[in-house]
Coordinates of N, CA and C in Angstrom, one line a residue:
X224 N 96.7 -115.0 154.7 CA 96.6 -114.8 156.1 C 97.9 -115.4 156.7
X225 N 98.6 -114.5 157.4 CA 99.9 -114.9 157.9 C 100.1 -114.3 159.3
X226 N 100.6 -115.2 160.2 CA 101.0 -114.7 161.5 C 102.5 -114.9 161.5
X227 N 103.2 -113.9 161.9 CA 104.7 -114.0 162.0 C 105.0 -113.8 163.5
X228 N 105.8 -114.7 164.1 CA 106.1 -114.6 165.5 C 107.6 -114.5 165.6
X229 N 108.1 -113.4 166.2 CA 109.5 -113.1 166.4 C 109.9 -113.8 167.7
X230 N 111.1 -114.4 167.8 CA 111.6 -115.0 169.0 C 113.1 -114.5 169.2
X231 N 113.3 -113.8 170.3 CA 114.7 -113.3 170.5 C 114.7 -112.4 171.7
X232 N 115.9 -112.3 172.2 CA 116.2 -111.4 173.4 C 116.1 -109.9 173.0
X233 N 115.8 -109.1 174.0 CA 115.7 -107.7 173.7 C 117.0 -107.2 173.1
X234 N 117.0 -106.4 172.1 CA 118.2 -105.9 171.5 C 118.7 -106.8 170.4
X235 N 118.0 -107.8 170.0 CA 118.5 -108.7 169.0 C 118.1 -108.2 167.6
X236 N 117.3 -107.1 167.5 CA 117.0 -106.6 166.1 C 115.6 -106.8 165.7
X237 N 114.7 -107.3 166.5 CA 113.4 -107.7 166.0 C 112.6 -106.5 165.5
X238 N 112.5 -105.4 166.2 CA 111.7 -104.2 165.8 C 112.3 -103.6 164.5
X239 N 113.6 -103.5 164.4 CA 114.3 -103.0 163.2 C 114.0 -103.8 162.0
X240 N 114.0 -105.2 162.2 CA 113.7 -106.1 161.2 C 112.3 -105.9 160.7
X241 N 111.4 -105.8 161.6 CA 110.0 -105.5 161.3 C 109.9 -104.2 160.4
X242 N 110.5 -103.2 160.8 CA 110.5 -101.9 160.1 C 111.0 -102.0 158.7
X243 N 112.0 -102.8 158.5 CA 112.7 -103.0 157.2 C 111.9 -103.9 156.3
X244 N 111.3 -104.9 156.9 CA 110.7 -106.0 156.1 C 109.2 -106.1 156.0
X245 N 108.5 -105.7 157.1 CA 107.0 -106.0 157.1 C 106.2 -104.7 157.4
X246 N 106.8 -103.6 157.6 CA 106.0 -102.4 158.0 C 104.8 -102.1 157.0
X247 N 105.0 -102.4 155.7 CA 104.0 -102.0 154.7 C 103.0 -103.1 154.5
X248 N 103.2 -104.3 155.1 CA 102.3 -105.4 154.8 C 101.6 -106.1 156.0
X249 N 102.2 -105.9 157.2 CA 101.7 -106.6 158.4 C 101.5 -105.6 159.6
X250 N 100.4 -105.8 160.3 CA 100.2 -105.0 161.6 C 101.2 -105.5 162.6
X251 N 101.8 -104.6 163.4 CA 102.7 -105.0 164.4 C 102.1 -104.9 165.8
X252 N 102.1 -106.1 166.5 CA 101.7 -106.1 167.9 C 102.9 -106.2 168.8
X253 N 103.0 -105.3 169.8 CA 104.2 -105.3 170.6 C 103.8 -104.8 172.0
X254 N 104.1 -105.6 173.0 CA 103.7 -105.3 174.4 C 104.4 -104.0 174.9
X255 N 105.5 -103.6 174.3 CA 106.2 -102.3 174.7 C 105.3 -101.2 174.4
X256 N 104.6 -101.3 173.3 CA 103.6 -100.2 172.9 C 102.3 -100.3 173.6
X257 N 101.8 -101.5 173.6 CA 100.4 -101.7 174.1 C 100.3 -101.8 175.6
X258 N 101.4 -102.1 176.3 CA 101.5 -102.1 177.8 C 100.8 -103.2 178.5
X259 N 99.7 -103.8 178.0 CA 99.0 -104.8 178.8 C 98.6 -106.0 177.8
X260 N 98.5 -107.2 178.4 CA 98.1 -108.3 177.6 C 96.6 -108.2 177.2
X261 N 95.8 -107.5 178.0 CA 94.4 -107.3 177.6 C 94.3 -106.5 176.3
X262 N 95.1 -105.4 176.2 CA 95.1 -104.6 175.0 C 95.6 -105.4 173.8
X263 N 96.7 -106.1 174.0 CA 97.2 -106.9 173.0 C 96.2 -108.0 172.5
X264 N 95.5 -108.6 173.4 CA 94.6 -109.6 173.1 C 93.4 -109.0 172.2
X265 N 92.9 -107.9 172.6 CA 91.9 -107.2 171.8 C 92.3 -107.0 170.4
X266 N 93.5 -106.4 170.2 CA 94.0 -106.1 168.9 C 94.3 -107.4 168.1
X267 N 94.9 -108.4 168.8 CA 95.2 -109.7 168.1 C 93.9 -110.3 167.6
X268 N 92.9 -110.4 168.4 CA 91.6 -111.0 168.0 C 91.0 -110.2 166.8
X269 N 91.2 -108.9 166.8 CA 90.7 -108.1 165.7 C 91.5 -108.4 164.4
X270 N 92.8 -108.6 164.5 CA 93.6 -109.0 163.4 C 93.2 -110.3 162.8
X271 N 92.9 -111.3 163.7 CA 92.4 -112.6 163.3 C 91.1 -112.5 162.6
X272 N 90.2 -111.7 163.2 CA 88.8 -111.6 162.6 C 88.9 -110.9 161.2
X273 N 89.8 -109.9 161.1 CA 89.9 -109.2 159.8 C 90.8 -109.9 158.8
X274 N 91.3 -111.0 159.2 CA 92.3 -111.8 158.4 C 93.4 -110.9 157.9
X275 N 93.9 -110.2 158.9 CA 95.0 -109.2 158.7 C 96.4 -109.9 159.0
X276 N 97.3 -109.8 158.0 CA 98.7 -110.3 158.3 C 99.2 -109.5 159.5
X277 N 99.8 -110.3 160.5 CA 100.2 -109.7 161.7 C 101.6 -110.2 162.1
X278 N 102.4 -109.3 162.7 CA 103.7 -109.7 163.3 C 103.6 -109.5 164.8
X279 N 104.0 -110.5 165.6 CA 104.1 -110.5 167.0 C 105.5 -110.1 167.3
X280 N 105.8 -108.9 167.7 CA 107.1 -108.4 167.9 C 107.4 -108.3 169.4
X281 N 107.4 -109.4 170.1 CA 107.7 -109.6 171.5 C 108.9 -110.6 171.6
X282 N 109.4 -110.8 172.7 CA 110.6 -111.7 172.9 C 110.1 -113.2 172.7
X283 N 108.9 -113.5 173.1 CA 108.4 -114.9 172.9 C 109.4 -116.0 173.2
X284 N 110.0 -116.0 174.4 CA 111.1 -116.9 174.7 C 110.7 -118.4 174.8
X285 N 109.5 -118.7 175.2 CA 109.1 -120.1 175.4 C 108.0 -120.6 174.5
X286 N 107.9 -121.9 174.4 CA 106.8 -122.4 173.6 C 105.4 -121.9 174.1
X287 N 105.3 -121.8 175.4 CA 104.0 -121.4 175.9 C 103.7 -119.9 175.5
X288 N 104.7 -119.1 175.5 CA 104.6 -117.7 175.0 C 104.1 -117.7 173.6
X289 N 104.7 -118.5 172.8 CA 104.4 -118.5 171.3 C 103.0 -119.2 171.1
X290 N 102.6 -120.1 171.9 CA 101.3 -120.8 171.7 C 100.1 -119.9 171.8
X291 N 100.3 -118.9 172.7 CA 99.1 -117.9 172.8 C 98.8 -117.2 171.5
X292 N 99.7 -117.2 170.6 CA 99.4 -116.6 169.3 C 99.2 -117.7 168.2
X293 N 100.0 -118.7 168.2 CA 100.0 -119.7 167.1 C 98.7 -120.5 167.1
X294 N 98.2 -121.0 168.3 CA 97.0 -121.8 168.3 C 95.8 -121.1 167.8
X295 N 95.5 -119.9 168.3 CA 94.3 -119.2 167.8 C 94.4 -118.8 166.3
X296 N 95.7 -118.5 165.9 CA 95.9 -118.2 164.4 C 95.7 -119.4 163.6
X297 N 96.2 -120.5 164.0 CA 96.0 -121.7 163.2 C 94.5 -122.1 163.1
X298 N 93.8 -121.9 164.2 CA 92.3 -122.1 164.2 C 91.6 -121.3 163.2
X299 N 92.2 -120.1 162.9 CA 91.6 -119.2 161.9 C 92.2 -119.4 160.5
X300 N 93.0 -120.5 160.4 CA 93.7 -120.8 159.1 C 94.8 -119.9 158.6
X301 N 95.4 -119.3 159.6 CA 96.6 -118.5 159.3 C 97.8 -119.4 159.2
X302 N 98.7 -119.0 158.3 CA 100.0 -119.7 158.3 C 100.8 -119.1 159.4
X303 N 101.6 -119.9 160.1 CA 102.5 -119.4 161.2 C 103.9 -119.5 160.8
X304 N 104.6 -118.3 160.8 CA 106.0 -118.2 160.4 C 106.8 -117.7 161.6
X305 N 107.9 -118.4 161.9 CA 108.7 -117.9 163.0 C 110.1 -117.4 162.5
X306 N 110.5 -116.4 163.2 CA 111.9 -115.8 162.9 C 112.6 -115.8 164.3
X307 N 113.7 -116.6 164.3 CA 114.5 -116.7 165.5 C 115.7 -115.8 165.4
X308 N 115.8 -114.8 166.3 CA 116.9 -113.8 166.2 C 118.1 -114.3 167.0
X309 N 119.1 -114.8 166.3 CA 120.3 -115.3 167.0 C 121.2 -114.2 167.3
X310 N 121.5 -114.0 168.6 CA 122.4 -113.0 169.0 C 123.1 -113.4 170.3
X311 N 124.3 -112.9 170.5 CA 124.9 -113.2 171.8 C 124.4 -112.1 172.8
X312 N 124.5 -112.4 174.1 CA 124.1 -111.4 175.1 C 124.9 -110.1 174.9
X313 N 126.2 -110.3 174.6 CA 127.0 -109.0 174.4 C 126.5 -108.2 173.3
X314 N 126.1 -108.8 172.2 CA 125.5 -108.1 171.1 C 124.3 -107.4 171.5
X315 N 123.4 -108.1 172.2 CA 122.1 -107.5 172.6 C 122.4 -106.3 173.6
X316 N 123.3 -106.5 174.5 CA 123.6 -105.5 175.5 C 124.1 -104.2 174.8
X317 N 124.9 -104.4 173.8 CA 125.5 -103.3 173.0 C 124.4 -102.5 172.3
X318 N 123.5 -103.2 171.6 CA 122.4 -102.6 170.9 C 121.4 -102.0 171.8
X319 N 121.1 -102.6 173.0 CA 120.2 -102.1 174.0 C 120.7 -100.7 174.5
X320 N 122.0 -100.6 174.7 CA 122.6 -99.4 175.2 C 122.4 -98.2 174.2
X321 N 122.2 -98.5 172.9 CA 122.1 -97.5 171.9 C 120.6 -97.0 171.8
X322 N 119.7 -97.6 172.5 CA 118.3 -97.2 172.4 C 118.2 -95.8 173.0
X323 N 117.1 -95.1 172.6 CA 116.9 -93.8 173.1 C 116.5 -93.9 174.6
X324 N 116.6 -92.8 175.3 CA 116.3 -92.7 176.7 C 114.9 -93.2 177.0
X325 N 114.8 -94.1 178.0 CA 113.5 -94.6 178.4 C 113.2 -95.9 177.6
X326 N 113.9 -96.3 176.6 CA 113.6 -97.5 175.8 C 114.5 -98.6 176.1
X327 N 115.6 -98.3 176.8 CA 116.6 -99.4 177.1 C 116.0 -100.4 178.1
X328 N 116.2 -101.6 178.0 CA 115.7 -102.7 178.9 C 116.7 -102.8 180.0
X329 N 116.3 -102.8 181.2 CA 117.3 -103.1 182.3 C 118.0 -104.4 182.1
X330 N 119.3 -104.5 182.4 CA 120.1 -105.7 182.2 C 119.5 -106.9 182.8
X331 N 118.9 -106.9 184.0 CA 118.3 -108.2 184.6 C 117.2 -108.7 183.7
X332 N 116.4 -107.8 183.1 CA 115.4 -108.2 182.2 C 115.9 -108.9 180.9
X333 N 116.9 -108.3 180.3 CA 117.6 -108.9 179.2 C 118.2 -110.3 179.5
X334 N 118.9 -110.3 180.6 CA 119.5 -111.6 181.0 C 118.5 -112.7 181.3
X335 N 117.4 -112.3 181.9 CA 116.3 -113.2 182.3 C 115.7 -113.8 181.0
X336 N 115.5 -112.9 180.0 CA 114.9 -113.4 178.7 C 115.9 -114.4 178.1
X337 N 117.2 -114.1 178.1 CA 118.2 -115.0 177.5 C 118.2 -116.4 178.2
X338 N 118.0 -116.3 179.5 CA 118.0 -117.6 180.3 C 116.8 -118.5 180.0
X339 N 115.7 -117.8 179.7 CA 114.4 -118.5 179.4 C 114.3 -118.9 178.0
X340 N 115.1 -118.4 177.1 CA 115.0 -118.6 175.7 C 115.1 -120.0 175.2
X341 N 114.0 -120.5 174.6 CA 114.0 -121.8 174.0 C 113.8 -121.7 172.5
X342 N 114.7 -122.1 171.7 CA 114.6 -121.9 170.3 C 113.2 -122.6 169.8
X343 N 112.6 -122.0 168.8 CA 111.3 -122.5 168.3 C 111.5 -123.8 167.6
X344 N 110.4 -124.6 167.5 CA 110.4 -125.8 166.7 C 109.2 -125.9 165.9
X345 N 109.3 -126.6 164.8 CA 108.1 -126.7 163.9 C 106.9 -127.3 164.6
X346 N 107.2 -128.2 165.5 CA 106.2 -129.0 166.3 C 105.3 -128.0 167.0
X347 N 105.7 -126.8 167.2 CA 104.8 -125.8 167.9 C 103.7 -125.3 167.1
X348 N 103.7 -125.7 165.8 CA 102.7 -125.2 164.8 C 103.2 -124.3 163.8
X349 N 104.5 -124.1 163.7 CA 105.0 -123.2 162.7 C 105.0 -123.9 161.3
X350 N 104.6 -123.2 160.3 CA 104.6 -123.7 158.9 C 106.0 -123.5 158.3
X351 N 106.7 -122.5 158.8 CA 108.0 -122.1 158.3 C 108.8 -121.5 159.4
X352 N 110.1 -121.7 159.5 CA 111.0 -121.1 160.5 C 112.2 -120.6 159.8
X353 N 112.7 -119.4 160.3 CA 113.9 -118.8 159.8 C 114.8 -118.4 161.0
X354 N 116.1 -118.3 160.7 CA 117.1 -117.8 161.6 C 117.6 -116.4 161.1
X355 N 117.6 -115.4 162.0 CA 118.0 -114.1 161.6 C 119.3 -113.7 162.4
X356 N 120.3 -113.2 161.7 CA 121.5 -112.7 162.4 C 121.7 -111.3 161.8
X357 N 122.4 -110.5 162.5 CA 122.8 -109.2 162.0 C 124.3 -109.2 161.7
X358 N 124.6 -108.8 160.4 CA 125.9 -108.8 159.9 C 126.7 -107.6 160.5
X359 N 128.0 -107.6 160.3 CA 128.8 -106.5 160.8 C 128.4 -105.1 160.2
X360 N 127.9 -105.2 158.9 CA 127.4 -103.9 158.3 C 126.0 -103.5 158.6
X361 N 125.4 -104.3 159.5 CA 124.0 -103.9 160.0 C 122.9 -104.6 159.2
X362 N 123.3 -105.3 158.1 CA 122.3 -106.0 157.3 C 121.8 -107.2 158.0
X363 N 120.5 -107.6 157.8 CA 120.0 -108.8 158.3 C 120.2 -109.9 157.4
X364 N 120.7 -111.0 158.0 CA 121.0 -112.3 157.2 C 119.9 -113.3 157.7
X365 N 119.1 -113.7 156.7 CA 118.0 -114.6 157.0 C 118.3 -115.9 156.3
X366 N 118.2 -117.0 157.1 CA 118.4 -118.3 156.6 C 117.2 -119.2 156.9
X367 N 116.9 -120.1 156.0 CA 115.8 -121.1 156.4 C 116.3 -122.0 157.6
X368 N 115.4 -122.3 158.4 CA 115.7 -123.2 159.6 C 116.4 -124.4 159.2
X369 N 116.0 -125.0 158.0 CA 116.6 -126.3 157.6 C 118.1 -126.2 157.4
X370 N 118.6 -125.0 157.1 CA 120.0 -124.8 156.9 C 120.8 -124.9 158.2
X371 N 120.0 -125.0 159.3 CA 120.6 -125.0 160.7 C 120.4 -126.3 161.4
X372 N 120.8 -127.4 160.8 CA 120.7 -128.7 161.5 C 119.3 -129.1 161.8
X373 N 118.5 -129.1 160.8 CA 117.1 -129.6 161.0 C 116.3 -128.6 161.8
X374 N 115.4 -129.2 162.7 CA 114.5 -128.3 163.4 C 115.1 -128.0 164.8
X375 N 116.3 -128.4 165.1 CA 116.9 -128.0 166.4 C 118.0 -127.0 166.2
X376 N 118.1 -126.1 167.1 CA 119.1 -125.1 167.0 C 119.5 -124.6 168.4
X377 N 120.7 -124.3 168.6 CA 121.2 -123.9 169.9 C 121.5 -122.4 169.8
X378 N 121.1 -121.6 170.9 CA 121.4 -120.2 170.9 C 122.9 -120.0 170.9
X379 N 123.3 -118.9 170.3 CA 124.8 -118.6 170.3 C 125.2 -118.3 171.8
X380 N 126.5 -118.6 172.0 CA 127.0 -118.5 173.4 C 126.9 -117.0 173.9
X381 N 127.1 -116.9 175.2 CA 127.0 -115.5 175.8 C 128.3 -114.8 175.4

């Protein structure tokens, strides 16, 4: 039983990473698709009850945003794994511009998320943390959090 929580600005590669790594093993919950917290909550509770591995594919910029998933999952004995998507604002803006019509995030929303972004910490309840970057060739580079100066990490500059 595993809960995966993505943390990162819009356009940092979260949904693509899900499609490449977890589509065959984990249910994806995403507010862009579900549209309301109520719908998300209903499905999240169903995943916990069914003991279904789940990925939370939202920006989750603050500890409070992440706690809404981690605390109930830990109460149901799920392992909590975090993936922090490290990207500059410029990288996110470039990828966001490539999204299909109607899916691009308005620039103020992207910048607002970047401003609120607090890197995750083990103390939030994570059993495991990873840092994800996108290489020049489009491949995802995943490193354990410990390779990044212990449990603290600074977002890349704008």
